[in-house]
Amino acid sequence: MENTWIFDLDNTLHDAQKKIFPVINQKINQYICEKVKINFTEADLLRQKYWDNYGATLEGLIKHHNIDPTEFLEETHSLTNLKELVVPMPDLIEVLSSINEQKILYTNAPRNYANKVLEICKVEDYFDGVCSIEDCNFLAKPSAISMKIFLKKYKIKSACFVDDVKENLETAKQFELSTIWLTNEKESPSYIDKKISTLKNLITD
């Protein structure tokens, strides 16, 4: 297979913003409160600041507070009611089953969480590989180092990359990947090859 399809996970294959992210963000805030010794409001601001600066709160916590990334991921992404929180994107199975080329998941999420979400969405068998934050030395997208590790791991030379975060696609374009932005935003950055409002646009446009 010459071409590869790369998919993000949260807010690409499922609607994380609807139920999961509010729960995980609360757990991250609580973790920051305990480890950094600040109040909940300060923790919420710090979480968002690191997310904005690094693409994931984890990277900021590692750099500035020397936290244990494995412990962080375990405490913040272990959700006993995960099945109730996952909202698969419309037409997800139809879209993935229609793409007869290699498909790799590339996510800033931890491996256990990613695998469970794929299983709940009933799409785990459609992917030829899952690249989690652990596989990229805890470096999150849009890091160019993370992207380099990912591309080397799967020996990818030609690929279409679908993500809801445009900064991740900007990095992908630097590696000459085709970029597909899942969004309802009106802007059209030069590094975006295609914009889609739903996953089904991948097979209908």
mmCIF file of C-alpha atoms in Angstrom:
data_model
loop_
_atom_site.group_PDB
_atom_site.id
_atom_site.type_symbol
_atom_site.label_atom_id
_atom_site.label_comp_id
_atom_site.label_asym_id
_atom_site.label_seq_id
_atom_site.Cartn_x
_atom_site.Cartn_y
_atom_site.Cartn_z
ATOM 1 C CA MET A 1 0.000 0.000 0.000
ATOM 2 C CA GLU A 2 1.594 3.208 -1.147
ATOM 3 C CA ASN A 3 -0.593 5.747 0.601
ATOM 4 C CA THR A 4 -1.438 5.904 4.291
ATOM 5 C CA TRP A 5 -4.354 7.568 6.041
ATOM 6 C CA ILE A 6 -3.485 9.106 9.396
ATOM 7 C CA PHE A 7 -6.313 9.893 11.791
ATOM 8 C CA ASP A 8 -6.393 11.863 15.007
ATOM 9 C CA LEU A 9 -8.630 10.456 17.762
ATOM 10 C CA ASP A 10 -10.311 13.009 20.046
ATOM 11 C CA ASN A 11 -12.770 15.280 18.223
ATOM 12 C CA THR A 12 -11.943 13.493 14.966
ATOM 13 C CA LEU A 13 -13.200 9.929 15.359
ATOM 14 C CA HIS A 14 -15.433 10.765 18.314
ATOM 15 C CA ASP A 15 -16.875 13.900 19.878
ATOM 16 C CA ALA A 16 -14.620 14.277 22.913
ATOM 17 C CA GLN A 17 -15.725 17.849 23.557
ATOM 18 C CA LYS A 18 -19.267 16.732 24.339
ATOM 19 C CA LYS A 19 -18.662 14.521 27.379
ATOM 20 C CA ILE A 20 -15.122 13.195 27.780
ATOM 21 C CA PHE A 21 -13.003 16.352 27.743
ATOM 22 C CA PRO A 22 -14.930 18.090 30.557
ATOM 23 C CA VAL A 23 -14.358 15.038 32.777
ATOM 24 C CA ILE A 24 -10.675 14.640 31.853
ATOM 25 C CA ASN A 25 -10.034 18.373 32.257
ATOM 26 C CA GLN A 26 -11.440 18.222 35.786
ATOM 27 C CA LYS A 27 -9.188 15.267 36.595
ATOM 28 C CA ILE A 28 -6.172 17.124 35.177
ATOM 29 C CA ASN A 29 -7.011 20.210 37.220
ATOM 30 C CA GLN A 30 -7.230 18.085 40.359
ATOM 31 C CA TYR A 31 -3.902 16.453 39.547
ATOM 32 C CA ILE A 32 -2.251 19.853 39.046
ATOM 33 C CA CYS A 33 -3.718 21.114 42.330
ATOM 34 C CA GLU A 34 -2.121 18.239 44.209
ATOM 35 C CA LYS A 35 1.252 18.180 42.426
ATOM 36 C CA VAL A 36 1.883 21.904 41.899
ATOM 37 C CA LYS A 37 0.212 22.977 45.152
ATOM 38 C CA ILE A 38 -2.081 25.628 43.670
ATOM 39 C CA ASN A 39 -5.838 26.171 43.870
ATOM 40 C CA PHE A 40 -8.369 24.855 41.362
ATOM 41 C CA THR A 41 -8.777 28.131 39.454
ATOM 42 C CA GLU A 42 -5.000 28.503 39.040
ATOM 43 C CA ALA A 43 -4.757 24.863 37.985
ATOM 44 C CA ASP A 44 -7.394 25.370 35.292
ATOM 45 C CA LEU A 45 -5.487 28.362 33.890
ATOM 46 C CA LEU A 46 -2.187 26.456 33.966
ATOM 47 C CA ARG A 47 -3.744 23.446 32.222
ATOM 48 C CA GLN A 48 -5.023 25.650 29.395
ATOM 49 C CA LYS A 49 -1.750 27.573 29.156
ATOM 50 C CA TYR A 50 0.283 24.394 28.691
ATOM 51 C CA TRP A 51 -2.271 23.047 26.223
ATOM 52 C CA ASP A 52 -1.983 26.216 24.149
ATOM 53 C CA ASN A 53 1.825 26.343 24.330
ATOM 54 C CA TYR A 54 2.681 22.672 23.816
ATOM 55 C CA GLY A 55 -0.356 20.979 22.284
ATOM 56 C CA ALA A 56 -0.877 18.956 25.479
ATOM 57 C CA THR A 57 -0.875 19.861 29.161
ATOM 58 C CA LEU A 58 1.400 16.908 29.904
ATOM 59 C CA GLU A 59 4.420 18.363 28.109
ATOM 60 C CA GLY A 60 4.261 21.571 30.139
ATOM 61 C CA LEU A 61 3.989 19.629 33.374
ATOM 62 C CA ILE A 62 7.027 17.522 32.470
ATOM 63 C CA LYS A 63 9.117 20.546 31.482
ATOM 64 C CA HIS A 64 8.208 22.848 34.346
ATOM 65 C CA HIS A 65 7.204 20.560 37.214
ATOM 66 C CA ASN A 66 9.069 17.293 36.592
ATOM 67 C CA ILE A 67 5.962 15.151 36.925
ATOM 68 C CA ASP A 68 5.889 11.434 36.112
ATOM 69 C CA PRO A 69 4.128 11.193 32.719
ATOM 70 C CA THR A 70 3.012 7.585 33.223
ATOM 71 C CA GLU A 71 1.415 8.426 36.561
ATOM 72 C CA PHE A 72 -0.221 11.539 35.083
ATOM 73 C CA LEU A 73 -1.785 9.629 32.184
ATOM 74 C CA GLU A 74 -3.011 6.830 34.431
ATOM 75 C CA GLU A 75 -4.648 9.191 36.920
ATOM 76 C CA THR A 76 -6.234 11.543 34.400
ATOM 77 C CA HIS A 77 -7.412 9.152 31.661
ATOM 78 C CA SER A 78 -8.696 6.195 33.692
ATOM 79 C CA LEU A 79 -12.461 6.585 33.402
ATOM 80 C CA THR A 80 -14.654 3.816 34.805
ATOM 81 C CA ASN A 81 -17.664 5.057 32.831
ATOM 82 C CA LEU A 82 -15.825 5.627 29.547
ATOM 83 C CA LYS A 83 -18.423 3.727 27.530
ATOM 84 C CA GLU A 84 -21.092 6.218 28.587
ATOM 85 C CA LEU A 85 -18.934 9.173 27.540
ATOM 86 C CA VAL A 86 -17.841 8.127 24.040
ATOM 87 C CA VAL A 87 -19.868 9.681 21.210
ATOM 88 C CA PRO A 88 -18.667 8.272 17.848
ATOM 89 C CA MET A 89 -18.711 10.682 14.926
ATOM 90 C CA PRO A 90 -21.589 10.144 12.466
ATOM 91 C CA ASP A 91 -20.863 7.613 9.685
ATOM 92 C CA LEU A 92 -17.544 6.649 11.319
ATOM 93 C CA ILE A 93 -17.643 2.948 10.423
ATOM 94 C CA GLU A 94 -18.878 3.655 6.902
ATOM 95 C CA VAL A 95 -16.041 6.087 6.262
ATOM 96 C CA LEU A 96 -13.260 3.892 7.649
ATOM 97 C CA SER A 97 -14.525 0.791 5.874
ATOM 98 C CA SER A 98 -14.583 2.711 2.574
ATOM 99 C CA ILE A 99 -10.880 3.603 2.751
ATOM 100 C CA ASN A 100 -8.979 0.559 1.481
ATOM 101 C CA GLU A 101 -5.504 1.819 2.315
ATOM 102 C CA GLN A 102 -3.366 1.626 5.447
ATOM 103 C CA LYS A 103 -4.877 3.553 8.352
ATOM 104 C CA ILE A 104 -2.876 4.639 11.419
ATOM 105 C CA LEU A 105 -4.153 6.403 14.523
ATOM 106 C CA TYR A 106 -1.840 9.198 15.701
ATOM 107 C CA THR A 107 -2.992 10.692 18.988
ATOM 108 C CA ASN A 108 -1.790 12.728 21.953
ATOM 109 C CA ALA A 109 -3.865 10.427 24.152
ATOM 110 C CA PRO A 110 -2.400 7.525 26.161
ATOM 111 C CA ARG A 111 -2.419 4.034 24.646
ATOM 112 C CA ASN A 112 -4.935 2.369 26.969
ATOM 113 C CA TYR A 113 -7.444 5.179 26.554
ATOM 114 C CA ALA A 114 -7.030 5.243 22.760
ATOM 115 C CA ASN A 115 -7.507 1.490 22.429
ATOM 116 C CA LYS A 116 -10.610 1.543 24.632
ATOM 117 C CA VAL A 117 -12.182 4.407 22.658
ATOM 118 C CA LEU A 118 -11.558 2.581 19.370
ATOM 119 C CA GLU A 119 -13.127 -0.539 20.856
ATOM 120 C CA ILE A 120 -16.191 1.334 22.108
ATOM 121 C CA CYS A 121 -16.572 2.933 18.664
ATOM 122 C CA LYS A 122 -16.233 -0.580 17.163
ATOM 123 C CA VAL A 123 -13.462 0.518 14.802
ATOM 124 C CA GLU A 124 -10.355 -1.062 16.343
ATOM 125 C CA ASP A 125 -10.117 -3.582 13.484
ATOM 126 C CA TYR A 126 -9.983 -0.838 10.856
ATOM 127 C CA PHE A 127 -6.589 0.447 12.026
ATOM 128 C CA ASP A 128 -3.215 -1.013 11.123
ATOM 129 C CA GLY A 129 -1.473 0.753 13.985
ATOM 130 C CA VAL A 130 -2.006 3.017 16.992
ATOM 131 C CA CYS A 131 0.607 5.645 17.835
ATOM 132 C CA SER A 132 0.009 7.107 21.291
ATOM 133 C CA ILE A 133 1.765 9.783 23.340
ATOM 134 C CA GLU A 134 3.945 7.076 24.932
ATOM 135 C CA ASP A 135 5.242 6.041 21.490
ATOM 136 C CA CYS A 136 6.465 9.595 20.853
ATOM 137 C CA ASN A 137 8.464 9.940 24.077
ATOM 138 C CA PHE A 138 5.583 11.922 25.618
ATOM 139 C CA LEU A 139 6.013 14.668 23.004
ATOM 140 C CA ALA A 140 2.628 15.811 21.765
ATOM 141 C CA LYS A 141 1.465 17.008 18.381
ATOM 142 C CA PRO A 142 2.155 19.554 16.928
ATOM 143 C CA SER A 143 5.791 18.828 17.872
ATOM 144 C CA ALA A 144 7.933 18.244 14.785
ATOM 145 C CA ILE A 145 10.007 15.770 16.817
ATOM 146 C CA SER A 146 6.853 13.794 17.609
ATOM 147 C CA MET A 147 5.900 13.786 13.935
ATOM 148 C CA LYS A 148 9.378 12.614 12.937
ATOM 149 C CA ILE A 149 9.223 9.740 15.435
ATOM 150 C CA PHE A 150 5.780 8.761 14.168
ATOM 151 C CA LEU A 151 6.661 8.813 10.461
ATOM 152 C CA LYS A 152 9.840 6.816 11.066
ATOM 153 C CA LYS A 153 8.052 4.243 13.232
ATOM 154 C CA TYR A 154 5.554 3.415 10.464
ATOM 155 C CA LYS A 155 7.897 4.115 7.514
ATOM 156 C CA ILE A 156 5.394 6.587 6.077
ATOM 157 C CA LYS A 157 6.363 8.471 2.938
ATOM 158 C CA SER A 158 3.009 9.450 1.456
ATOM 159 C CA ALA A 159 -0.062 10.103 3.588
ATOM 160 C CA CYS A 160 -3.305 11.995 4.109
ATOM 161 C CA PHE A 161 -3.612 13.307 7.649
ATOM 162 C CA VAL A 162 -7.063 14.034 9.148
ATOM 163 C CA ASP A 163 -7.132 16.133 12.330
ATOM 164 C CA ASP A 164 -9.383 18.709 13.986
ATOM 165 C CA VAL A 165 -6.430 20.832 15.196
ATOM 166 C CA LYS A 166 -4.919 22.980 12.452
ATOM 167 C CA GLU A 167 -1.559 23.385 14.216
ATOM 168 C CA ASN A 168 -1.038 19.621 13.991
ATOM 169 C CA LEU A 169 -1.672 19.818 10.266
ATOM 170 C CA GLU A 170 0.738 22.720 9.884
ATOM 171 C CA THR A 171 3.505 20.458 11.194
ATOM 172 C CA ALA A 172 2.335 17.641 8.916
ATOM 173 C CA LYS A 173 2.612 19.915 5.892
ATOM 174 C CA GLN A 174 6.267 20.562 6.780
ATOM 175 C CA PHE A 175 6.764 16.822 6.201
ATOM 176 C CA GLU A 176 4.930 17.055 2.868
ATOM 177 C CA LEU A 177 1.817 15.187 3.994
ATOM 178 C CA SER A 178 -1.619 15.959 2.560
ATOM 179 C CA THR A 179 -3.614 17.791 5.219
ATOM 180 C CA ILE A 180 -7.350 17.484 5.860
ATOM 181 C CA TRP A 181 -8.884 19.726 8.512
ATOM 182 C CA LEU A 182 -12.101 18.545 10.180
ATOM 183 C CA THR A 183 -13.677 21.827 11.206
ATOM 184 C CA ASN A 184 -16.486 24.342 10.877
ATOM 185 C CA GLU A 185 -14.054 27.254 11.017
ATOM 186 C CA LYS A 186 -14.185 29.716 8.119
ATOM 187 C CA GLU A 187 -10.458 30.369 7.823
ATOM 188 C CA SER A 188 -8.416 28.478 5.222
ATOM 189 C CA PRO A 189 -4.685 28.454 6.083
ATOM 190 C CA SER A 190 -2.332 27.843 3.176
ATOM 191 C CA TYR A 191 -1.031 24.610 4.715
ATOM 192 C CA ILE A 192 -4.508 23.024 4.630
ATOM 193 C CA ASP A 193 -5.176 21.004 1.480
ATOM 194 C CA LYS A 194 -8.804 20.244 2.229
ATOM 195 C CA LYS A 195 -11.444 21.234 4.758
ATOM 196 C CA ILE A 196 -14.307 18.940 5.745
ATOM 197 C CA SER A 197 -17.170 19.573 8.130
ATOM 198 C CA THR A 198 -17.938 15.878 8.706
ATOM 199 C CA LEU A 199 -15.965 12.678 8.245
ATOM 200 C CA LYS A 200 -18.369 11.560 5.528
ATOM 201 C CA ASN A 201 -16.999 14.364 3.336
ATOM 202 C CA LEU A 202 -13.869 12.205 2.969
ATOM 203 C CA ILE A 203 -15.777 9.771 0.767
ATOM 204 C CA THR A 204 -18.487 12.012 -0.721
ATOM 205 C CA ASP A 205 -16.588 15.159 -1.784
#
